[in-house]
Each structure stands twice: as C-alpha cells, then as structure tokens.
Coordinates of N, CA and C in Angstrom, one line a residue:
X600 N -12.5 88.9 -55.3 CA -11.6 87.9 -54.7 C -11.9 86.6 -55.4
X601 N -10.7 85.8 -55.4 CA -10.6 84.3 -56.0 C -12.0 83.6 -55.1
X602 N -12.8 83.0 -55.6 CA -13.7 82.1 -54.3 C -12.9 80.4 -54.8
X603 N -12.0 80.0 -55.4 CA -11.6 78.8 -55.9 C -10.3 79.1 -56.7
X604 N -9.5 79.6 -55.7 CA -8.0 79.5 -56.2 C -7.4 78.9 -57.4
X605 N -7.7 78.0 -56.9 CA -6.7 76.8 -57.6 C -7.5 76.3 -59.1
X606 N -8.7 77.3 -59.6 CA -9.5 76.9 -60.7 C -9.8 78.1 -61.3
X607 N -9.5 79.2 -60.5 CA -10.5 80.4 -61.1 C -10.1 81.4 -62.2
X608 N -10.4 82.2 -63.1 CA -9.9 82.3 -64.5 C -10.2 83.8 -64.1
X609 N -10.8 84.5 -63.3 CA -10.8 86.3 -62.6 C -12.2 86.5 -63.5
X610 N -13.0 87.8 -63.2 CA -14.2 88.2 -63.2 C -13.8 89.1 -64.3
X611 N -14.4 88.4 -65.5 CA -14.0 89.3 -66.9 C -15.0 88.5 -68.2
X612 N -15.2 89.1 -69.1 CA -15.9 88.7 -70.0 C -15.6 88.3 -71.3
X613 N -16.2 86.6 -71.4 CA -15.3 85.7 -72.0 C -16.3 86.1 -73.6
X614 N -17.5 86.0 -73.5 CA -18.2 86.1 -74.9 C -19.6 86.4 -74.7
X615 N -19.8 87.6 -75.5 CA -21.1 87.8 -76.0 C -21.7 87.9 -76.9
X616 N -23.2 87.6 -76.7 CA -24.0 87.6 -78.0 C -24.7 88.6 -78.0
X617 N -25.7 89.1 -79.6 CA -26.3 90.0 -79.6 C -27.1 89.6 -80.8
X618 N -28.6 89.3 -81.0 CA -28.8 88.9 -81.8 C -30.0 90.0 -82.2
X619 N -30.4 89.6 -83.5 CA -31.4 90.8 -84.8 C -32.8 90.5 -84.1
X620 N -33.1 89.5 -83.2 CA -34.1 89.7 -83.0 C -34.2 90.7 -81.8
X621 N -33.2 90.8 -80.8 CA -33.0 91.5 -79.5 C -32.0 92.0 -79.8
X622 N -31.9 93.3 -80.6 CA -30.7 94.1 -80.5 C -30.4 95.0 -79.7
X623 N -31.1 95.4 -78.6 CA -30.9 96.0 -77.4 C -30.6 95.3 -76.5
X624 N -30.2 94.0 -76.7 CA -29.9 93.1 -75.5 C -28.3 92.5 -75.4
X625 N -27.3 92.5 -74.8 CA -26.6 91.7 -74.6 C -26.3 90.7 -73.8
X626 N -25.9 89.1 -74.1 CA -25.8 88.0 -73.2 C -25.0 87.7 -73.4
X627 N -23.8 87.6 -71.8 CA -22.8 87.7 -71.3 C -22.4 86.6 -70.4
X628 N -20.9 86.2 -71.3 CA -20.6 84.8 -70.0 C -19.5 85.8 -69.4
X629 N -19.5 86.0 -68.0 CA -18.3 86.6 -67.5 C -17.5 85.5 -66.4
X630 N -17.4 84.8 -67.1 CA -16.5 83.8 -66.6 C -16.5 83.8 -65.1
X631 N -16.2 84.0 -64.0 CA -16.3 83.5 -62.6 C -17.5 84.4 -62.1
X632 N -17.8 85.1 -62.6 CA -18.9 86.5 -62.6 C -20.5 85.4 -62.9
X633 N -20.4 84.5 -64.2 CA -21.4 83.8 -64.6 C -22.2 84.4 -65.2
X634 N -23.9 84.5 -65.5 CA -24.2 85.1 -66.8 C -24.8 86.5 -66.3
X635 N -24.8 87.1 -67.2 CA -24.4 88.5 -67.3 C -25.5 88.8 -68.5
X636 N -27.0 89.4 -68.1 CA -28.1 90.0 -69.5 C -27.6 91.6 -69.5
X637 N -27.3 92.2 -70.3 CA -26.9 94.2 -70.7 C -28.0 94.4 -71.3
X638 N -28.7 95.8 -70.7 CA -29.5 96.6 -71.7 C -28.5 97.0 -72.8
X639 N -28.5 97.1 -73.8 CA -27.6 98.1 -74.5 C -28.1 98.9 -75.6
X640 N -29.2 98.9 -75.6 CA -30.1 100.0 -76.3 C -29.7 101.4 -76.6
X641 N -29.3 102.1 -75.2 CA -28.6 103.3 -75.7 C -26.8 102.5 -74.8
X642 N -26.5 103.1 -76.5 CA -24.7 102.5 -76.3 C -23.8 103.2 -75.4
X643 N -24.6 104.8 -75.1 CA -23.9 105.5 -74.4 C -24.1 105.0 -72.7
X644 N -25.1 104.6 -72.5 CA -25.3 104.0 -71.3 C -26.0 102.6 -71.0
X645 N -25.3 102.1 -71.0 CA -25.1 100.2 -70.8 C -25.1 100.3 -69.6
X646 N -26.7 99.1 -69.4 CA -27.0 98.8 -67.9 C -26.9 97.2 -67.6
X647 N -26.8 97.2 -66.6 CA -27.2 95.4 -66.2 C -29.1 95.3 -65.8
X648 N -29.1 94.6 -66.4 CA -30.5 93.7 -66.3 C -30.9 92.4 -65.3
X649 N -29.3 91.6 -65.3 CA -29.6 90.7 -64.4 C -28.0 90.1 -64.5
X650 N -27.9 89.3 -63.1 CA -26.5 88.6 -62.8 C -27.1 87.7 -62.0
X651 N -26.6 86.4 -63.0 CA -26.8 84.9 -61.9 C -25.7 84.6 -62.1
X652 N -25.4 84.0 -60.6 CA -23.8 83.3 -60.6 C -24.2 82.2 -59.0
X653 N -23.6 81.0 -60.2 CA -23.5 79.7 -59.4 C -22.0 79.2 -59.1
X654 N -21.0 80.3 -59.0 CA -19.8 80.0 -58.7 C -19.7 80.7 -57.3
X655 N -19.1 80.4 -56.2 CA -19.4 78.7 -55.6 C -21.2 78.6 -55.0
X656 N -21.9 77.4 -55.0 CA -21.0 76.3 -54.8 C -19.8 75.7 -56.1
X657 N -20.1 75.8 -57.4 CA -20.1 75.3 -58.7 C -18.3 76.2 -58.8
X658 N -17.5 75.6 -59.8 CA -16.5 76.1 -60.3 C -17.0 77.4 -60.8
X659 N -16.3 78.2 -61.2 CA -16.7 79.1 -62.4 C -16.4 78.9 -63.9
X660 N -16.3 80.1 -64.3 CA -15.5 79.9 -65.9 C -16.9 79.9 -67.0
X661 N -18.1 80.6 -66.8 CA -19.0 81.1 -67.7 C -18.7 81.2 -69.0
X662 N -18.5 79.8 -70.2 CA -18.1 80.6 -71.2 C -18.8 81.1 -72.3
X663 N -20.9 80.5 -72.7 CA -21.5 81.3 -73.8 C -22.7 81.3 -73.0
X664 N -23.5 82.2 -73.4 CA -24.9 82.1 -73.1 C -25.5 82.5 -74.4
X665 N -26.8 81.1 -74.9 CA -27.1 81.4 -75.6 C -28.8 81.5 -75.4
X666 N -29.4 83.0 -76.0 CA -30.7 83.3 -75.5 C -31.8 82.2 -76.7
X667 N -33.1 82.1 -76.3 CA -34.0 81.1 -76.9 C -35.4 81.8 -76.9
X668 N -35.3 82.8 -77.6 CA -36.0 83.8 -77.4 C -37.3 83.3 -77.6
X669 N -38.2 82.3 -78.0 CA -39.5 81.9 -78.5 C -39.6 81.4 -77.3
X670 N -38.8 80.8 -76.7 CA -39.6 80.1 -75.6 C -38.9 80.5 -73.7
X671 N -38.1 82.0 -74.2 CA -37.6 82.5 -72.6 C -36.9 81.7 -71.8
X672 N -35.6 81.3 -72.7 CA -35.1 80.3 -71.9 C -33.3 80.7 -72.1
X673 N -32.3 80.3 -71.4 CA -31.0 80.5 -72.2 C -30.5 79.4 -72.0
X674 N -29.2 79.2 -72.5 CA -28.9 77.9 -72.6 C -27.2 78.2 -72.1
X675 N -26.4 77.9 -71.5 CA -25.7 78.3 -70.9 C -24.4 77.3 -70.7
X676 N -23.2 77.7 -71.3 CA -22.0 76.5 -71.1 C -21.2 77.3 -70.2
X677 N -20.5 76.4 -69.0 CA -19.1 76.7 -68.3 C -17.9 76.0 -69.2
X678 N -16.9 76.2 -69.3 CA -15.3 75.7 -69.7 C -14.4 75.2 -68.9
X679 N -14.6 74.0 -69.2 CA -13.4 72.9 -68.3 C -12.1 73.2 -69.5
X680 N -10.9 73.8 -68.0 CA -9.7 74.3 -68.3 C -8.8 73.6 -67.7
X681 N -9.2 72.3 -67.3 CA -8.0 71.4 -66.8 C -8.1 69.8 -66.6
X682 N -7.1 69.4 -66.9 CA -6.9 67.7 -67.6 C -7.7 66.7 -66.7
X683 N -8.2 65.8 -67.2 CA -8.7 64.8 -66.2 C -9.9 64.9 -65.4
X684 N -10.6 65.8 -65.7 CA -11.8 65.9 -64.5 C -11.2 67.2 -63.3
X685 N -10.3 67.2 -63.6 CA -9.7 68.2 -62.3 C -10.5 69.1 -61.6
X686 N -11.3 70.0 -62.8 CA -12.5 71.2 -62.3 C -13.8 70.9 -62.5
X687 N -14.1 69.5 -62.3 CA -15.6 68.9 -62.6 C -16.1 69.4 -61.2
X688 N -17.4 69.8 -61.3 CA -18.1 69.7 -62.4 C -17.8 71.1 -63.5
X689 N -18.0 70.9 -64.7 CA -17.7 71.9 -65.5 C -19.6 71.9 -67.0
X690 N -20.7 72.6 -66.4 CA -22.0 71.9 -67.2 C -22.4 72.6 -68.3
X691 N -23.5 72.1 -68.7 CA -24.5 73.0 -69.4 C -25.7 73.1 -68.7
X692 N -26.3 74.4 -68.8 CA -27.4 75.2 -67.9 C -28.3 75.4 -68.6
X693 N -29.9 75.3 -68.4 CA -31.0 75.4 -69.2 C -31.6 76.3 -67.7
X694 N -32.1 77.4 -68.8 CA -32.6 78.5 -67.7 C -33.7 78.9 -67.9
X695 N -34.7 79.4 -67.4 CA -36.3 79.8 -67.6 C -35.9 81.5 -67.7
X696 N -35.5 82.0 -68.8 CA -35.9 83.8 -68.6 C -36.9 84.4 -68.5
X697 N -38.1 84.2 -68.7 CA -39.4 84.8 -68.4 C -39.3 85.8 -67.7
X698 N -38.7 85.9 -66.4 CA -38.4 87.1 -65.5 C -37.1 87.6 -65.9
X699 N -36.8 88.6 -67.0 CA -35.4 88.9 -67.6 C -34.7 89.4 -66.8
X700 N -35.1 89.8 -65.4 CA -34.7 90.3 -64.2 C -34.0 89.6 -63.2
X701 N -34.8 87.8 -63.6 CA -34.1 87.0 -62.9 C -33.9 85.6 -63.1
X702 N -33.2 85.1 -64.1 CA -33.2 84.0 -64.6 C -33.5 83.0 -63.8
X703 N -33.8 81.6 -64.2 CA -33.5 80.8 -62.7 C -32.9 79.3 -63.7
X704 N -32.1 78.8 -62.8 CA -31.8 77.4 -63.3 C -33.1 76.3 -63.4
X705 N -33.4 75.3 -64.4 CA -34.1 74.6 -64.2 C -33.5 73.5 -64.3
X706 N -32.0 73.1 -64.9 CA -31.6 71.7 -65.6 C -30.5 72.1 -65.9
X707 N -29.4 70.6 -65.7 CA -28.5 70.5 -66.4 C -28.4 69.8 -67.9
X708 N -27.8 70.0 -68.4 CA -27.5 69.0 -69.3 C -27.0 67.5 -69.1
X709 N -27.5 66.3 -69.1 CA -26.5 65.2 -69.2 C -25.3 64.7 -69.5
X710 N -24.7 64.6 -68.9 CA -23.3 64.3 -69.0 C -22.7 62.7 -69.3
X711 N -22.0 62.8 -70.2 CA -20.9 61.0 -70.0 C -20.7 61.2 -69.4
X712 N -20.4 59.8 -69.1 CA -19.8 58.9 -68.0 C -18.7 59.4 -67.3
X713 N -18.3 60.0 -66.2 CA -17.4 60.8 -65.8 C -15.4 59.7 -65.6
X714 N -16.6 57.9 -64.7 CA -15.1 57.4 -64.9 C -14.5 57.1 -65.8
X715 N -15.5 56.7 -67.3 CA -14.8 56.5 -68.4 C -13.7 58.0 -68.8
X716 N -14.3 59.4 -69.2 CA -13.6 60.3 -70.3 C -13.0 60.5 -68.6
X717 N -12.8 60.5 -67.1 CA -11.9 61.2 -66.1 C -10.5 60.6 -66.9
X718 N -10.6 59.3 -67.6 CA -9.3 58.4 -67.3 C -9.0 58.4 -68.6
X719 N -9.5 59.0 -69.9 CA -9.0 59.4 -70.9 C -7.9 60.9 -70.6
X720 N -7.0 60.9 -72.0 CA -6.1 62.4 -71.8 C -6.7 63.5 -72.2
X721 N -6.9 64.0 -71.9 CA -7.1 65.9 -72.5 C -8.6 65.9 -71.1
X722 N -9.1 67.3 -71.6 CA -9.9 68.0 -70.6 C -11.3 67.2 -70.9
X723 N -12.0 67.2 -69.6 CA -13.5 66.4 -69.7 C -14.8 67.1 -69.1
X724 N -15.5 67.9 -69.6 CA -16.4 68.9 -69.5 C -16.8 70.0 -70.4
X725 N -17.6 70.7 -70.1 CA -18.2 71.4 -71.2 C -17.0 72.1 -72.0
X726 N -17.5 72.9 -73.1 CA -17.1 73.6 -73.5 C -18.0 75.3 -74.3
X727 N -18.4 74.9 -75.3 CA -18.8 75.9 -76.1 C -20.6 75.2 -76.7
X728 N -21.4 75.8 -77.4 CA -22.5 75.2 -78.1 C -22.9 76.0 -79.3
X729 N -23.5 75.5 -80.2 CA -23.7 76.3 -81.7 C -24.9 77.3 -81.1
X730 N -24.0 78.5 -81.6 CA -25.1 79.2 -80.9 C -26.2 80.3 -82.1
X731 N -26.7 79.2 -82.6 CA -28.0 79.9 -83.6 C -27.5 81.0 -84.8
X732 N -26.5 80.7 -84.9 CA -25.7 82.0 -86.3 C -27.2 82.5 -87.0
X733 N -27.4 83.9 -86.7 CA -28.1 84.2 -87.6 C -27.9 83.8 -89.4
X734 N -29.2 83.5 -89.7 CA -28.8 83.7 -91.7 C -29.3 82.7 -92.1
X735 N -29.5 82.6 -93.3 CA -30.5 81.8 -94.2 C -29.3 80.3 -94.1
X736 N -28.0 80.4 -93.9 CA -26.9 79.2 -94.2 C -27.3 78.6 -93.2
X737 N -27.9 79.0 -91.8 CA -27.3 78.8 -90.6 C -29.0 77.9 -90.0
X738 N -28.6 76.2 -89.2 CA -29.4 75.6 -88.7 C -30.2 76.6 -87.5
X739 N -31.3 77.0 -87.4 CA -31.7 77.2 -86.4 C -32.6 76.3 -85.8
X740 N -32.1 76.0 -84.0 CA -33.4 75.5 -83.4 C -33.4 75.6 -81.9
X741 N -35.1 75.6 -81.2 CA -34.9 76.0 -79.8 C -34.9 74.7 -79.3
X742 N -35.0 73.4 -80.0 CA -35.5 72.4 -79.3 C -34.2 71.4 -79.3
X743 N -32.8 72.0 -79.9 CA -32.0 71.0 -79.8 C -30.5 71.9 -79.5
X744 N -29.8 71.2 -78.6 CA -28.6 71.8 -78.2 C -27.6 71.1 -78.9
X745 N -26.4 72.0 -79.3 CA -25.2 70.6 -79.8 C -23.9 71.4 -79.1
X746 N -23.0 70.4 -78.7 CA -22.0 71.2 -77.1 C -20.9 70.8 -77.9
X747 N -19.9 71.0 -77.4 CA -18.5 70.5 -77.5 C -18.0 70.1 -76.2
X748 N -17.6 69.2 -76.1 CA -17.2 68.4 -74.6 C -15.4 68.2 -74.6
X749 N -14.5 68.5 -75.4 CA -13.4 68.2 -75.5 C -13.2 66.9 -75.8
X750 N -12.5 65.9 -74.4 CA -12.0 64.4 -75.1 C -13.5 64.0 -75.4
X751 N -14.4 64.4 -74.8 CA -16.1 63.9 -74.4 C -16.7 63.8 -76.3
X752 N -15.8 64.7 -76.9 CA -16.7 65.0 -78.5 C -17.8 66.1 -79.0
X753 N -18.5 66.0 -79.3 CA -19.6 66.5 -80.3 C -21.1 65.8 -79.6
X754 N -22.0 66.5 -79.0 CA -23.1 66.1 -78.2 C -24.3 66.6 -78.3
X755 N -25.4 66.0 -78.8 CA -26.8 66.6 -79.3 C -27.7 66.5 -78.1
X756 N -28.2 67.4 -77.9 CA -29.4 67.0 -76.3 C -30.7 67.8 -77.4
X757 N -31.8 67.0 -77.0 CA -33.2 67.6 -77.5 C -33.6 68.0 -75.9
X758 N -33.9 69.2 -76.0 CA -34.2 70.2 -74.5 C -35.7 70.3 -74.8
X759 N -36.4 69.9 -75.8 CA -38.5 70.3 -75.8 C -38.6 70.2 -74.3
X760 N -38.6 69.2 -73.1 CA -38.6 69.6 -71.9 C -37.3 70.0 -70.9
X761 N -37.4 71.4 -71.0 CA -36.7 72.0 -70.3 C -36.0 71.3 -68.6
X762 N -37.2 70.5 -68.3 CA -36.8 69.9 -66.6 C -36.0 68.5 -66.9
X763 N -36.2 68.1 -67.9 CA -35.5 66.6 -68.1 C -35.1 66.5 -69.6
X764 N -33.8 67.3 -70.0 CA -33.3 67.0 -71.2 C -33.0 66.0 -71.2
X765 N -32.7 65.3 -72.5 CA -32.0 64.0 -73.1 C -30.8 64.3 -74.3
X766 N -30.0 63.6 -73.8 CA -28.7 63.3 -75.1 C -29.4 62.7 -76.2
X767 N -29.5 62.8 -77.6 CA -30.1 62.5 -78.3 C -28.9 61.6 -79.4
X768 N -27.4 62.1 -79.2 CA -26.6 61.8 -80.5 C -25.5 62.3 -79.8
X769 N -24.1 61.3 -80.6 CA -22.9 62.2 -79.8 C -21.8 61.4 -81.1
X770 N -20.6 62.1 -81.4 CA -19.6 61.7 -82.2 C -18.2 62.2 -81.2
X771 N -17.5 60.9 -80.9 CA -16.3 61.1 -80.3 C -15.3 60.3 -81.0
X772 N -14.5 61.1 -81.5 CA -13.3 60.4 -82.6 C -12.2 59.5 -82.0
X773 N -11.6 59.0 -82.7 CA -10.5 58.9 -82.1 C -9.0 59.6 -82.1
X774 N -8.6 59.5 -81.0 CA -7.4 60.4 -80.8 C -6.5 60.5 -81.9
X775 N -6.6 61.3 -83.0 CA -5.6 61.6 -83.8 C -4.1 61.6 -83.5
X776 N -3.6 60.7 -84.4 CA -1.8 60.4 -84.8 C -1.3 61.8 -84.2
X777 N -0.3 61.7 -82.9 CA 0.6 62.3 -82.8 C -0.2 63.7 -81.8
X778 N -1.2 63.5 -81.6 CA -1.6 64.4 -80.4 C -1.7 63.5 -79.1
X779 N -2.3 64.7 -78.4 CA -1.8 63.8 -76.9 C -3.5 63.6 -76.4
X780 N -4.6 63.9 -76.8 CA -6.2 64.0 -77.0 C -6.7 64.4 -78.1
X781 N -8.1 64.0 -77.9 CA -9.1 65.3 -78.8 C -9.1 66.1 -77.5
X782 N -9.7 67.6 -78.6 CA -9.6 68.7 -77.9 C -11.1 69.6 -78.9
X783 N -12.2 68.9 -78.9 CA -13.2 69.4 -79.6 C -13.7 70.2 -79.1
X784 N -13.7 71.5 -80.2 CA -13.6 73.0 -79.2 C -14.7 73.7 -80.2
X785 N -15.7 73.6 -81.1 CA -16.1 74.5 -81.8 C -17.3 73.7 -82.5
X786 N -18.2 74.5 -82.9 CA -19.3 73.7 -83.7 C -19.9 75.0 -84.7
X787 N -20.3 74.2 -85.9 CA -21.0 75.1 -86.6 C -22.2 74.3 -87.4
X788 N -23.3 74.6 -87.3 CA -24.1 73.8 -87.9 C -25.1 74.8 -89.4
X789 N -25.1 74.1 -90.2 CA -25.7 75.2 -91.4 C -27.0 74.7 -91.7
X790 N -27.8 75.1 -92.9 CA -29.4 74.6 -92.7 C -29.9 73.4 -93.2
X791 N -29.0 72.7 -93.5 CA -29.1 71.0 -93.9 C -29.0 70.1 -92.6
X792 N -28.9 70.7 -91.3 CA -28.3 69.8 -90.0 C -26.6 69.5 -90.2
X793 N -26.1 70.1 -91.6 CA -24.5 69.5 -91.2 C -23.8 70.3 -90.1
X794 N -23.1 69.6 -89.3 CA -22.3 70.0 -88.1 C -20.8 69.8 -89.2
X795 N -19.6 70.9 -88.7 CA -18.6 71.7 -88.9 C -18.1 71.8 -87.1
X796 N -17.7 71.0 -87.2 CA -16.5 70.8 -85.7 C -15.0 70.4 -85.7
X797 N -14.8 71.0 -84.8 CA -13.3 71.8 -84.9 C -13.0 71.3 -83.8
X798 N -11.1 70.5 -84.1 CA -10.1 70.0 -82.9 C -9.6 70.9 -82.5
X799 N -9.4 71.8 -81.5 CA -8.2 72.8 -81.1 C -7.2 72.3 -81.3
X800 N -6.8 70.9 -81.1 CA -5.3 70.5 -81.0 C -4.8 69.7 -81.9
X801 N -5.5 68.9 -82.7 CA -4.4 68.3 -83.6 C -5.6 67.6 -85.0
X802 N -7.1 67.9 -84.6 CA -7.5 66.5 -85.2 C -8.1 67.8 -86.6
X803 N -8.1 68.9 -86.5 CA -8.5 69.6 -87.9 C -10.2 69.9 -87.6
X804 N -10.8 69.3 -89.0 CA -12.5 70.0 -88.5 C -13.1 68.8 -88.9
X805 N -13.8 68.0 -88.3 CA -14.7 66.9 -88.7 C -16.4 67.5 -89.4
X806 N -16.6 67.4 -90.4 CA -17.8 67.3 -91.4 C -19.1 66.1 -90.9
X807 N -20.1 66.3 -90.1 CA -21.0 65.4 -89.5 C -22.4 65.3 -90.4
X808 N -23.1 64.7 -90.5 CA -24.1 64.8 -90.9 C -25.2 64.5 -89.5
X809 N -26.3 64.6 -89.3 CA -27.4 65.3 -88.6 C -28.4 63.6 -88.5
X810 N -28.4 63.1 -87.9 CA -29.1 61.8 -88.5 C -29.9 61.5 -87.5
X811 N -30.9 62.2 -87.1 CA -32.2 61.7 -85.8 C -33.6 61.9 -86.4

C-alpha cells in the first residue's frame, strides 16, 4: 500500500550495485521499500540479508546505496521528484553495517539552506552520489562523499566522522540560457579528483576540478 500518496513512486527497484570486492553481495535502493542488502552468491537462489526502511516517518524514493566496505558503513541517497521543496525532506544516509543483518542509521548528510534553493525553480533535495566506479580511471574514497542535489548543485561532505559529517565543497551554476533550472543529476569522478557532472535538463556536463 501507498503510506504517502501524494509522493510515493511504488515498492520496486530503482538501482543496484555489485562490487569485485563483494561479489556475492547486492545493494539495493527499492525506492519506497528503502535499502535492500541480497545474498546473491548462488544466482539460482537470491536471498535477502537485510531491509531498512525509514519510509514513513521520512518520504520514500531510495535511490543508490553505496557499500564502504573498509569501514562497514553505506552511504545511502533518497530522490527528490518534485519542484520546490514539495517532498522534503529528501537526504543522504550514513549507516553503520557492521551487523550486515542490520544496518542502523547514524547521520544525515548536511543540507543547504532549505529557504534559499525552496524559492529557487527546479527540484531541491538529494539525488544520486559517485559511487566508487571500480578501475584504475576511477577516484576512490571512503572518507569523502560527492551528491548531486539538483537546483542545490555538486556537494562534497568529508564523512571520517560518521556521527557529524561536514560539507567540505559545493559548485552550483548558474541557470543555463533557456532552461527553466539546474537539474544536476549525475557525477563521475576519475583518479586525479576531476568531477564529470551532468545537467539532466539543459546545462550539458560541467568538468570540476577537486580543490581541498
């Protein structure tokens, strides 16, 4: 059943990961469902391991979970799907895995200013986060998060303390000619710290450099 009508996106699975260090594992955002750990070791029989879901009290819309395997932790975005603050709160989750049986929340992510980006156009809340691309191209780290926030931008948090992250860095453009917002939906970071972020809607891919 809908627990939030008027927000809820149905109990289905928006994106998983599976990574070379845990290839018997999969980590699952199922959107109003929330995160979702699979055995999947034997392919013929795929088990659940664990289901946390903070929908309600919280909106839903689970859209990545990304595992932090050195230090047992996931990192976890929801997807704001509507203009203005409408389905705030919409977060990022820092979780303690240690018990892979039973995750627990320890922290949000910080957030802008809600009156400022409420009263800008386009959507204001989480979105997606670089989630460790395996490969020698590819930035790895457990001690830094980078999110996509929509009109909010491009957002670096250093998580070394899991109970009290910090924003560290953030790049919010200006609204490109002839759209109606930013709509910064994507991140790719390679092994130099460059960030590779992507407009859904009109602004193309902004080229960052890494500077903390």
């Amino acid at each position: 059943l809908a627990r939030h009508p008027q927000f809820d996106a149905g109990h289905s699975l928006h994106n998983a990961n599976v990574y070379p260090d845990r290839p018997d594992r999969a980590y699952c955002a199922w959107k109003d469902s929330g995160v979702v750990t699979l055995d999947i070791s034997d392919k013929s029989n795929i088990s659940m391991i664990a289901n946390l879901n903070y929908a309600p009290p919280f909106p839903g819309f689970t859209h990545t979970v990304l595992p932090m395997f050195n230090r047992e932790m996931l990192v976890v975005t929801q997807e704001s799907v509507r203009q203005g603050g409408e389905d705030w709160p919409k977060l990022v989750w820092l979780m303690d895995n240690r018990v892979e049986s039973n995750p627990i929340i320890t922290s949000t992510l910080p957030m802008a200013d809600t009156e400022d980006f409420f009263n800008r156009p386009g959507r204001y809340g989480a979105h997606n986060i670089y989630e460790n691309q395996p490969g020698e191209t590819s930035f790895i780290s457990e001690d830094l998060v980078f999110g996509t926030f929509f009109n909010a931008g491009i957002r670096v948090f250093d998580i070394k303390n899991p109970f009290q992250p910090e924003e560290v860095a953030y790049f919010v453009p200006e609204i490109p000619e002839g759209a109606e917002a930013n709509g910064i939906n994507d991140i790719h970071v390679d092994e130099n710290g460059i960030m590779y972020v992507v407009d859904r809607i009109k602004g193309g891919m902004y080229i960052l450099e890494l500077n903390i």
